[in-house]
Tab-separated table of C-alpha atoms in Angstrom:
chain	number	residue	atom	x	y	z
A	1	MET	CA	32.936	-9.967	-19.991
A	2	LYS	CA	33.238	-7.883	-16.893
A	3	ILE	CA	29.979	-6.891	-15.082
A	4	ILE	CA	29.928	-4.660	-12.067
A	5	LEU	CA	26.845	-4.508	-9.717
A	6	THR	CA	27.089	-1.127	-7.962
A	7	ALA	CA	25.421	0.011	-4.641
A	8	VAL	CA	25.500	3.310	-2.972
A	9	ASN	CA	24.366	2.692	0.689
A	10	ALA	CA	23.204	5.162	3.357
A	11	LYS	CA	25.867	4.112	5.801
A	12	TYR	CA	28.807	1.778	5.884
A	13	ILE	CA	27.059	-0.491	8.354
A	14	HIS	CA	24.359	-1.242	5.796
A	15	SER	CA	24.684	-3.843	3.093
A	16	ASN	CA	22.712	-3.965	-0.141
A	17	LEU	CA	20.736	-7.196	-0.252
A	18	ALA	CA	19.673	-6.579	-3.856
A	19	VAL	CA	23.153	-6.668	-5.489
A	20	TYR	CA	24.309	-9.675	-3.540
A	21	THR	CA	21.083	-11.603	-4.421
A	22	LEU	CA	21.570	-10.554	-8.151
A	23	GLN	CA	25.190	-11.774	-8.004
A	24	ALA	CA	24.231	-15.124	-6.541
A	25	SER	CA	21.549	-15.456	-9.281
A	26	ALA	CA	24.010	-14.710	-12.125
A	27	GLU	CA	26.681	-17.107	-10.696
A	28	LYS	CA	24.027	-19.912	-11.101
A	29	ALA	CA	24.053	-19.340	-14.893
A	30	GLY	CA	27.935	-19.266	-14.991
A	31	VAL	CA	28.308	-15.492	-14.991
A	32	PHE	CA	30.433	-13.985	-12.291
A	33	PRO	CA	29.785	-10.179	-11.754
A	34	GLU	CA	31.745	-8.157	-9.265
A	35	ILE	CA	30.277	-5.814	-6.530
A	36	ARG	CA	31.286	-2.296	-5.798
A	37	GLU	CA	29.672	-0.900	-2.629
A	38	PHE	CA	29.868	2.792	-1.702
A	39	THR	CA	28.161	5.032	0.806
A	40	ILE	CA	26.449	8.460	0.208
A	41	ASN	CA	29.094	9.966	2.520
A	42	GLN	CA	32.026	8.998	0.158
A	43	SER	CA	33.242	11.561	-2.333
A	44	LYS	CA	31.967	11.130	-5.901
A	45	ASP	CA	35.552	11.268	-7.109
A	46	SER	CA	36.425	8.175	-5.154
A	47	MET	CA	33.399	6.335	-6.488
A	48	LEU	CA	34.196	7.473	-10.107
A	49	ARG	CA	37.854	6.331	-9.624
A	50	SER	CA	36.825	2.866	-8.390
A	51	LEU	CA	34.415	2.229	-11.234
A	52	PHE	CA	36.860	3.493	-13.904
A	53	LEU	CA	39.724	1.391	-12.589
A	54	ALA	CA	37.450	-1.755	-12.694
A	55	HIS	CA	37.424	-1.361	-16.528
A	56	ALA	CA	33.893	-2.921	-16.779
A	57	ASP	CA	32.011	-3.859	-19.891
A	58	VAL	CA	28.744	-3.395	-18.122
A	59	VAL	CA	27.842	-1.335	-14.968
A	60	CYS	CA	24.478	-2.033	-13.215
A	61	VAL	CA	23.523	0.362	-10.359
A	62	SER	CA	20.872	-0.245	-7.647
A	63	CYS	CA	18.674	2.938	-7.258
A	64	TYR	CA	16.721	4.076	-4.158
A	65	ILE	CA	15.348	7.218	-2.777
A	66	TRP	CA	18.437	7.866	-0.624
A	67	ASN	CA	20.975	7.465	-3.466
A	68	ILE	CA	19.334	8.412	-6.752
A	69	SER	CA	20.706	11.994	-6.939
A	70	ILE	CA	24.257	10.661	-6.386
A	71	VAL	CA	23.619	7.860	-8.814
A	72	GLU	CA	22.527	10.229	-11.571
A	73	ASP	CA	25.676	12.432	-11.057
A	74	LEU	CA	27.968	9.351	-10.879
A	75	ILE	CA	26.687	7.733	-14.220
A	76	THR	CA	26.845	11.134	-15.973
A	77	GLU	CA	30.477	11.601	-15.187
A	78	TYR	CA	31.281	7.894	-15.573
A	79	HIS	CA	29.907	7.747	-19.099
A	80	LYS	CA	32.218	10.678	-20.180
A	81	ILE	CA	35.299	8.780	-19.079
A	82	SER	CA	34.172	5.292	-20.030
A	83	PRO	CA	31.790	5.842	-23.008
A	84	GLU	CA	32.007	2.275	-24.284
A	85	THR	CA	30.640	0.750	-21.033
A	86	LYS	CA	27.035	-0.333	-20.955
A	87	ILE	CA	25.116	1.299	-18.109
A	88	TRP	CA	21.875	-0.191	-16.582
A	89	LEU	CA	19.823	0.982	-13.606
A	90	GLY	CA	17.414	-1.049	-11.421
A	91	GLY	CA	15.468	-0.667	-8.231
A	92	PRO	CA	12.328	0.964	-6.969
A	93	GLU	CA	13.448	4.545	-7.704
A	94	VAL	CA	13.619	3.943	-11.507
A	95	SER	CA	11.301	1.043	-12.187
A	96	TYR	CA	8.110	3.129	-12.434
A	97	HIS	CA	9.330	5.782	-14.840
A	98	ALA	CA	11.873	3.809	-16.849
A	99	GLU	CA	11.204	5.481	-20.239
A	100	GLU	CA	11.439	8.917	-18.700
A	101	MET	CA	14.819	7.924	-17.286
A	102	LEU	CA	16.063	6.796	-20.592
A	103	GLU	CA	14.902	10.029	-22.286
A	104	GLN	CA	16.580	12.136	-19.763
A	105	TYR	CA	19.865	10.263	-19.859
A	106	PRO	CA	20.627	9.273	-23.579
A	107	PHE	CA	23.661	7.320	-22.618
A	108	LEU	CA	21.671	4.847	-20.550
A	109	ASP	CA	21.270	1.348	-22.115
A	110	GLY	CA	18.356	0.243	-20.027
A	111	ILE	CA	16.325	-0.068	-16.871
A	112	MET	CA	15.561	-3.356	-15.020
A	113	LYS	CA	12.038	-3.018	-13.680
A	114	GLY	CA	10.703	-4.643	-10.563
A	115	GLU	CA	11.963	-7.950	-9.260
A	116	GLY	CA	15.399	-8.487	-10.591
A	117	GLU	CA	16.895	-11.853	-9.939
A	118	ILE	CA	15.933	-13.551	-13.168
A	119	THR	CA	15.942	-10.506	-15.271
A	120	PHE	CA	19.534	-9.716	-14.321
A	121	ARG	CA	20.571	-13.341	-14.810
A	122	GLU	CA	19.204	-13.303	-18.336
A	123	LEU	CA	20.730	-9.956	-19.096
A	124	ALA	CA	24.070	-11.065	-17.781
A	125	VAL	CA	23.865	-14.200	-20.007
A	126	TYR	CA	22.840	-12.060	-22.951
A	127	TYR	CA	26.012	-9.921	-22.624
A	128	GLN	CA	28.269	-12.937	-22.126
A	129	ASN	CA	26.803	-14.634	-25.211
A	130	GLN	CA	27.466	-11.406	-27.229
A	131	GLU	CA	31.094	-11.530	-26.174
A	132	ASN	CA	31.396	-15.252	-26.975
A	133	GLY	CA	29.359	-15.103	-30.179
A	134	THR	CA	26.801	-17.561	-28.712
A	135	GLU	CA	23.191	-17.612	-29.647
A	136	GLY	CA	20.578	-17.066	-26.790
A	137	LYS	CA	17.762	-14.683	-25.660
A	138	THR	CA	17.758	-11.230	-27.361
A	139	LEU	CA	16.869	-8.095	-25.416
A	140	GLU	CA	13.378	-8.221	-26.999
A	141	GLU	CA	12.846	-11.527	-25.330
A	142	ILE	CA	13.934	-10.510	-21.757
A	143	HIS	CA	10.896	-9.637	-19.657
A	144	GLY	CA	11.255	-6.794	-17.053
A	145	ILE	CA	13.356	-4.380	-18.978
A	146	THR	CA	12.988	-1.077	-20.747
A	147	TYR	CA	15.944	-0.538	-23.017
A	148	ARG	CA	17.451	1.282	-26.074
A	149	ASP	CA	17.659	-0.783	-29.132
A	150	ALA	CA	20.400	-0.725	-31.832
A	151	GLU	CA	18.727	2.287	-33.533
A	152	GLY	CA	18.472	4.112	-30.201
A	153	ALA	CA	14.679	3.721	-29.965
A	154	ILE	CA	13.280	3.109	-26.477
A	155	LYS	CA	11.509	-0.229	-26.062
A	156	SER	CA	9.516	-1.339	-23.072
A	157	ASN	CA	9.055	-5.124	-22.520
A	158	PRO	CA	6.411	-6.671	-20.357
A	159	TRP	CA	7.086	-6.721	-16.640
A	160	ARG	CA	8.230	-10.116	-15.415
A	161	PRO	CA	5.926	-12.366	-13.493
A	162	VAL	CA	6.803	-12.665	-9.813
A	163	MET	CA	8.987	-15.628	-8.867
A	164	ASP	CA	8.732	-18.315	-6.221
A	165	LEU	CA	10.633	-16.742	-3.316
A	166	SER	CA	12.164	-20.063	-2.415
A	167	GLU	CA	14.016	-19.994	-5.715
A	168	VAL	CA	15.837	-16.809	-4.718
A	169	ASP	CA	19.543	-17.665	-4.104
A	170	PHE	CA	21.036	-17.181	-0.633
A	171	PRO	CA	23.605	-14.438	-0.948
A	172	TYR	CA	25.539	-14.799	2.280
A	173	ALA	CA	27.696	-17.737	1.701
A	174	ASN	CA	30.868	-15.609	2.430
A	175	LEU	CA	30.094	-13.633	5.605
A	176	LYS	CA	33.553	-12.165	5.658
A	177	LYS	CA	32.407	-9.382	3.453
A	178	PHE	CA	29.788	-8.492	6.042
A	179	GLU	CA	31.867	-8.115	9.180
A	180	ASN	CA	30.512	-5.343	11.312
A	181	ARG	CA	27.634	-4.772	9.089
A	182	ILE	CA	23.897	-5.345	9.249
A	183	ILE	CA	22.664	-8.594	7.515
A	184	TYR	CA	19.360	-7.925	5.717
A	185	TYR	CA	17.193	-11.020	5.109
A	186	GLU	CA	13.892	-11.673	3.338
A	187	SER	CA	11.365	-14.327	4.227
A	188	SER	CA	8.437	-12.873	2.498
A	189	ARG	CA	7.822	-10.457	-0.472
A	190	GLY	CA	4.841	-8.220	-0.992
A	191	CYS	CA	2.432	-6.829	1.600
A	192	PRO	CA	-1.172	-7.673	2.382
A	193	PHE	CA	-1.929	-3.902	2.899
A	194	SER	CA	-2.468	-1.105	0.395
A	195	CYS	CA	-0.978	1.888	2.147
A	196	SER	CA	-1.338	4.669	-0.398
A	197	TYR	CA	2.236	6.202	0.297
A	198	CYS	CA	4.008	2.834	-0.161
A	199	LEU	CA	5.303	1.186	-3.339
A	200	SER	CA	4.637	-2.240	-1.789
A	201	SER	CA	0.848	-1.502	-2.305
A	202	ILE	CA	1.403	-1.869	-6.059
A	203	ASP	CA	2.278	-5.505	-5.977
A	204	LYS	CA	-0.355	-7.403	-3.932
A	205	ARG	CA	1.198	-10.829	-4.630
A	206	LEU	CA	2.370	-11.800	-1.185
A	207	ARG	CA	4.806	-14.745	-1.156
A	208	PHE	CA	6.674	-16.613	1.531
A	209	ARG	CA	10.034	-18.425	1.506
A	210	ASN	CA	9.933	-22.073	2.402
A	211	LEU	CA	10.238	-22.306	6.162
A	212	GLU	CA	12.691	-25.184	6.082
A	213	LEU	CA	14.938	-23.092	4.000
A	214	VAL	CA	14.592	-20.061	6.228
A	215	LYS	CA	15.424	-22.135	9.338
A	216	LYS	CA	18.554	-23.488	7.453
A	217	GLU	CA	19.743	-19.934	6.599
A	218	LEU	CA	19.004	-18.475	10.063
A	219	ALA	CA	20.930	-21.423	11.590
A	220	PHE	CA	23.849	-20.278	9.326
A	221	PHE	CA	23.666	-16.686	10.861
A	222	LEU	CA	23.224	-18.013	14.407
A	223	GLU	CA	26.326	-20.390	13.991
A	224	HIS	CA	28.416	-17.522	12.741
A	225	LYS	CA	27.150	-15.211	15.433
A	226	VAL	CA	26.375	-12.278	13.210
A	227	PRO	CA	25.487	-9.224	15.420
A	228	GLN	CA	22.148	-8.269	13.703
A	229	VAL	CA	19.781	-9.829	11.140
A	230	LYS	CA	17.271	-7.303	9.873
A	231	PHE	CA	14.179	-8.829	8.199
A	232	VAL	CA	13.024	-6.680	5.280
A	233	ASP	CA	9.533	-8.431	5.226
A	234	ARG	CA	6.986	-5.522	4.881
A	235	THR	CA	4.631	-6.914	7.481
A	236	PHE	CA	6.482	-9.915	9.036
A	237	ASN	CA	3.546	-11.196	11.201
A	238	CYS	CA	0.910	-11.119	8.430
A	239	LYS	CA	0.763	-14.900	8.452
A	240	LYS	CA	0.761	-16.218	11.963
A	241	ASP	CA	2.153	-19.724	11.399
A	242	HIS	CA	5.097	-18.331	9.444
A	243	ALA	CA	5.963	-15.829	12.054
A	244	MET	CA	5.553	-18.279	14.946
A	245	GLU	CA	7.809	-20.875	13.382
A	246	ILE	CA	10.559	-18.347	12.885
A	247	TRP	CA	10.281	-16.848	16.362
A	248	LYS	CA	10.239	-20.306	17.914
A	249	PHE	CA	13.323	-21.224	15.873
A	250	ILE	CA	15.358	-18.282	16.949
A	251	ALA	CA	14.248	-18.684	20.591
A	252	GLU	CA	15.333	-22.389	20.624
A	253	HIS	CA	18.646	-21.713	18.924
A	254	ASP	CA	19.459	-18.367	20.546
A	255	ASN	CA	23.278	-17.905	20.588
A	256	GLY	CA	23.250	-15.025	23.090
A	257	VAL	CA	24.625	-12.553	20.550
A	258	THR	CA	22.497	-12.155	17.517
A	259	ASN	CA	19.646	-9.676	17.363
A	260	PHE	CA	16.719	-10.033	14.893
A	261	HIS	CA	14.678	-7.038	13.742
A	262	PHE	CA	11.072	-7.348	12.552
A	263	GLU	CA	8.647	-4.916	11.169
A	264	ILE	CA	5.179	-5.919	12.409
A	265	ALA	CA	1.580	-4.890	12.523
A	266	ALA	CA	0.985	-4.864	16.373
A	267	ASP	CA	-2.775	-5.308	16.137
A	268	LEU	CA	-2.323	-8.612	14.386
A	269	ILE	CA	-0.386	-10.060	17.273
A	270	THR	CA	-2.230	-13.079	18.888
A	271	GLU	CA	-2.075	-14.183	22.493
A	272	GLU	CA	0.052	-17.144	21.498
A	273	GLU	CA	2.533	-14.884	19.871
A	274	LEU	CA	2.528	-12.487	22.811
A	275	GLU	CA	3.296	-15.285	25.082
A	276	LEU	CA	6.144	-16.365	23.142
A	277	LEU	CA	7.656	-12.901	22.651
A	278	ASN	CA	7.519	-12.318	26.511
A	279	THR	CA	9.747	-15.375	26.962
A	280	LEU	CA	12.623	-14.236	24.727
A	281	ARG	CA	15.992	-13.240	25.896
A	282	PRO	CA	16.338	-9.414	26.291
A	283	GLY	CA	17.949	-8.222	23.119
A	284	LEU	CA	17.146	-11.269	20.976
A	285	VAL	CA	14.342	-9.454	19.091
A	286	GLN	CA	13.436	-5.797	18.307
A	287	LEU	CA	10.180	-4.739	16.765
A	288	GLU	CA	9.290	-1.877	14.454
A	289	ILE	CA	5.644	-0.913	14.472
A	290	GLY	CA	4.220	1.561	11.963
A	291	VAL	CA	1.397	3.541	13.532
A	292	GLN	CA	1.654	6.492	11.206
A	293	SER	CA	-1.381	8.241	12.668
A	294	THR	CA	-4.062	7.890	15.222
A	295	ASN	CA	-6.693	9.905	13.328
A	296	PRO	CA	-9.300	7.364	11.991
A	297	GLN	CA	-10.077	9.532	8.964
A	298	THR	CA	-6.432	9.674	8.011
A	299	ILE	CA	-5.974	5.929	8.461
A	300	GLU	CA	-8.924	5.368	6.157
A	301	ALA	CA	-7.672	7.924	3.593
A	302	ILE	CA	-4.312	6.172	3.315
A	303	HIS	CA	-6.084	2.733	2.858
A	304	ARG	CA	-4.504	1.405	6.062
A	305	LYS	CA	-6.143	-1.002	8.447
A	306	MET	CA	-5.295	-0.533	12.062
A	307	ASP	CA	-7.093	-1.000	15.478
A	308	PHE	CA	-5.079	1.622	17.550
A	309	GLY	CA	-6.653	0.401	20.782
A	310	ARG	CA	-5.307	-3.040	20.135
A	311	VAL	CA	-1.948	-1.608	19.093
A	312	THR	CA	-1.720	0.329	22.341
A	313	GLU	CA	-2.669	-2.751	24.328
A	314	ILE	CA	-0.038	-4.977	22.554
A	315	VAL	CA	2.840	-2.403	22.818
A	316	ASN	CA	2.089	-1.964	26.433
A	317	ARG	CA	2.036	-5.684	27.119
A	318	ILE	CA	5.270	-6.214	25.369
A	319	ALA	CA	6.876	-3.261	27.247
A	320	LYS	CA	6.010	-4.940	30.602
A	321	GLY	CA	8.264	-7.821	29.737
A	322	ARG	CA	11.321	-5.435	29.483
A	323	ASN	CA	13.023	-7.685	27.021
A	324	ILE	CA	12.075	-6.248	23.564
A	325	HIS	CA	13.118	-2.936	22.078
A	326	GLN	CA	10.080	-1.332	20.368
A	327	HIS	CA	10.416	1.266	17.634
A	328	LEU	CA	7.229	3.101	16.676
A	329	ASP	CA	6.685	5.213	13.571
A	330	LEU	CA	4.612	8.344	12.782
A	331	ILE	CA	4.323	10.183	9.516
A	332	ALA	CA	3.597	13.843	9.316
A	333	GLY	CA	1.903	15.392	6.285
A	334	LEU	CA	-0.782	12.593	5.662
A	335	PRO	CA	-4.274	13.568	4.261
A	336	TYR	CA	-6.713	14.862	6.856
A	337	GLU	CA	-4.083	15.311	9.523
A	338	ASP	CA	-3.818	18.978	10.477
A	339	ILE	CA	-1.492	20.330	13.078
A	340	GLU	CA	-3.897	19.622	15.935
A	341	SER	CA	-4.608	16.223	14.789
A	342	PHE	CA	-0.870	15.384	14.468
A	343	HIS	CA	-0.359	16.905	17.938
A	344	ARG	CA	-2.842	14.242	19.261
A	345	SER	CA	-1.331	11.416	17.260
A	346	PHE	CA	2.171	12.337	18.580
A	347	ASN	CA	0.931	12.334	22.204
A	348	ASP	CA	-0.954	9.057	21.792
A	349	VAL	CA	2.110	7.376	20.594
A	350	TYR	CA	4.597	9.032	22.990
A	351	LYS	CA	2.337	7.899	26.042
A	352	MET	CA	3.376	4.244	24.985
A	353	GLU	CA	6.918	5.052	25.843
A	354	PRO	CA	8.633	3.262	23.013
A	355	GLU	CA	12.397	2.923	23.099
A	356	GLN	CA	12.412	4.845	19.743
A	357	LEU	CA	9.822	7.128	18.286
A	358	GLN	CA	10.587	7.944	14.676
A	359	LEU	CA	8.839	10.894	13.341
A	360	GLY	CA	9.004	10.881	9.553
A	361	PHE	CA	7.456	12.965	6.879
A	362	LEU	CA	5.338	11.845	3.980
A	363	LYS	CA	7.268	11.022	0.853
A	364	VAL	CA	5.425	11.227	-2.450
A	365	LEU	CA	6.887	8.292	-4.337
A	366	LYS	CA	6.628	7.957	-8.041
A	367	GLY	CA	4.146	5.018	-8.738
A	368	SER	CA	2.377	5.225	-5.465
A	369	TYR	CA	-1.349	6.109	-4.993
A	370	MET	CA	-0.363	9.193	-3.113
A	371	TYR	CA	1.634	10.413	-6.125
A	372	GLU	CA	-1.392	9.926	-8.445
A	373	HIS	CA	-3.486	11.897	-6.054
A	374	ALA	CA	-1.162	14.512	-4.990
A	375	SER	CA	-3.133	17.472	-6.562
A	376	GLU	CA	-6.354	16.268	-4.918
A	377	TYR	CA	-4.711	16.521	-1.524
A	378	GLY	CA	-2.992	19.729	-2.296
A	379	LEU	CA	0.427	18.134	-1.685
A	380	ILE	CA	3.348	20.406	-2.259
A	381	TYR	CA	6.553	18.325	-2.073
A	382	ARG	CA	10.178	18.382	-2.965
A	383	THR	CA	10.819	17.853	-6.740
A	384	LYS	CA	13.968	15.957	-6.016
A	385	PRO	CA	14.476	12.969	-3.576
A	386	PRO	CA	13.440	12.312	-0.969
A	387	TYR	CA	10.167	13.950	-2.286
A	388	GLU	CA	9.179	14.898	1.203
A	389	VAL	CA	5.875	16.956	1.643
A	390	LEU	CA	6.399	20.616	2.445
A	391	ALA	CA	2.664	21.431	2.812
A	392	SER	CA	-0.805	20.147	2.120
A	393	LYS	CA	-4.473	21.147	2.250
A	394	TRP	CA	-4.339	20.504	6.052
A	395	VAL	CA	-0.805	21.698	7.074
A	396	SER	CA	0.923	24.875	6.015
A	397	TYR	CA	4.702	24.960	5.466
A	398	ASP	CA	4.978	27.175	8.562
A	399	GLU	CA	3.197	24.390	10.574
A	400	MET	CA	5.364	21.776	8.916
A	401	LEU	CA	8.425	23.732	10.289
A	402	GLU	CA	6.916	23.415	13.669
A	403	ILE	CA	6.729	19.642	13.401
A	404	ARG	CA	10.244	19.535	12.135
A	405	LEU	CA	11.308	21.397	15.316
A	406	VAL	CA	9.604	18.702	17.355
A	407	GLU	CA	11.293	15.991	15.271
A	408	GLU	CA	14.744	17.535	15.898
A	409	MET	CA	14.191	17.805	19.605
A	410	LEU	CA	12.774	14.296	19.821
A	411	GLU	CA	15.917	12.852	18.162
A	412	LEU	CA	18.318	14.756	20.306
A	413	HIS	CA	16.625	14.344	23.699
A	414	TYR	CA	14.508	11.214	23.542
A	415	ASN	CA	15.733	8.812	20.780
A	416	SER	CA	19.319	9.382	21.729
A	417	GLY	CA	18.391	7.723	25.061
A	418	GLN	CA	20.792	10.091	26.949
A	419	PHE	CA	18.341	12.420	28.693
A	420	LEU	CA	15.477	10.233	29.797
A	421	THR	CA	15.780	11.263	33.455
A	422	TYR	CA	15.380	14.961	32.980
A	423	LEU	CA	12.658	14.350	30.306
A	424	ALA	CA	10.673	12.370	32.953
A	425	VAL	CA	10.942	15.492	35.247
A	426	LEU	CA	10.123	17.950	32.478
A	427	GLU	CA	7.165	15.906	31.376
A	428	GLN	CA	5.454	16.485	34.742
A	429	ARG	CA	5.195	20.231	33.821
A	430	TYR	CA	3.300	19.552	30.512
A	431	ALA	CA	0.019	17.977	29.691
A	432	SER	CA	1.266	17.480	26.113
A	433	ALA	CA	4.551	15.902	25.117
A	434	PHE	CA	4.283	17.493	21.587
A	435	GLN	CA	4.072	21.023	23.246
A	436	MET	CA	6.997	20.172	25.505
A	437	PHE	CA	9.315	19.254	22.480
A	438	LEU	CA	7.888	22.211	20.438
A	439	ASP	CA	8.885	24.611	23.366
A	440	MET	CA	12.256	23.057	23.481
A	441	GLY	CA	12.535	23.715	19.583
A	442	HIS	CA	11.517	27.308	20.007
A	443	PHE	CA	14.086	27.778	22.639
A	444	TYR	CA	16.858	26.208	20.536
A	445	ARG	CA	15.826	28.298	17.540
A	446	SER	CA	15.704	31.641	19.286
A	447	ASN	CA	19.042	31.013	20.857
A	448	GLY	CA	20.788	29.928	17.725
A	449	TYR	CA	21.293	26.223	19.078
A	450	LEU	CA	19.787	24.463	16.002
A	451	ASP	CA	22.979	24.856	14.146
A	452	CYS	CA	25.246	23.664	16.955
A	453	SER	CA	26.853	20.281	17.157
A	454	HIS	CA	25.393	18.676	20.160
A	455	ASN	CA	27.078	16.165	22.588
């Protein structure tokens, strides 16, 4: 029985934590799936060739917002040339409309919904038992799947109860596969917040991996001097003791090379944590902080809790240490945020002078609260991934184009880090950073520079 786990990543430097974790889980049960990783920049022909030449009995594909369009095309063509191969999908982009996917693609055998480690292990054992003529769990008995039965009818089994995170198998025993790539690591699952645009808000069951296990695994990364470990915890510092233990450990065992990335809520940072962060080697840690908006009505509408005054204080105090790269996020298109309000939010965050200011656009994800209330907010968004908002009750498409101009100029002139000297001069002529970047954008657009390749 040959099972292939397939990932289509956004960039070569990325790795897919999900498929490696599923592989490790199946190996525990004596099934040894292979992994095929591609990137969205590869030709579909090369992906198709690789999968076909693998001659798999079962192909399972990990689906996300950035790859689902490619995955849908890939499996459609793959089924034509390998009609006997069983095809399964999993991941956040298919979990919340599994039946619809099976109706849309009649050749699909099933969808793995939600947390996949145990589900995939049982599914892999099921197929191995079928090949060996051995009795075991039937598809009807495997939780966490929606599938097509022998008669072609679509059946939806109950979602699988969440597992103990300490039972998830460590997927990085062989680091040779990850040379020159980012290592993604998970010390907690779930999120304490209920942000209406995020799928993490659906599952409120927050769980933490055993700290001794975490330390052992981080020591492995440090020993092998991996360049970067990116924690995928949704809010890393939501539990102070957990965060402090990990930050202390990496400080005490710093190898002078490895960088650790954490997504945090800045207003939850305590004085003790701040003191520790200020002592770290420059480059040891980088922080991503989701501000999203500074409009109190918007923050309330998206079910987010944030004390922006405290966020500003913490960001500024961390910046004074000159040892930690800070990456702040804003989202355009949120409820109650018109162009003037977003203008203020942008200026509020820009004043903090983060190393990176990421200006993103609201994505209306299937299964999210925002998706369920899209008509109420007058959200007009792309039908296909990444489902970005084009307009809303508060922002017209024309105004959204203005914000996109600002985003392009921000990326080119600020986030690139190449033009900070002249930006500092230009800022003296403007009371508003948003207006400064917007004027740049208008200049670029009127002169035809937006379509140029810039260096």
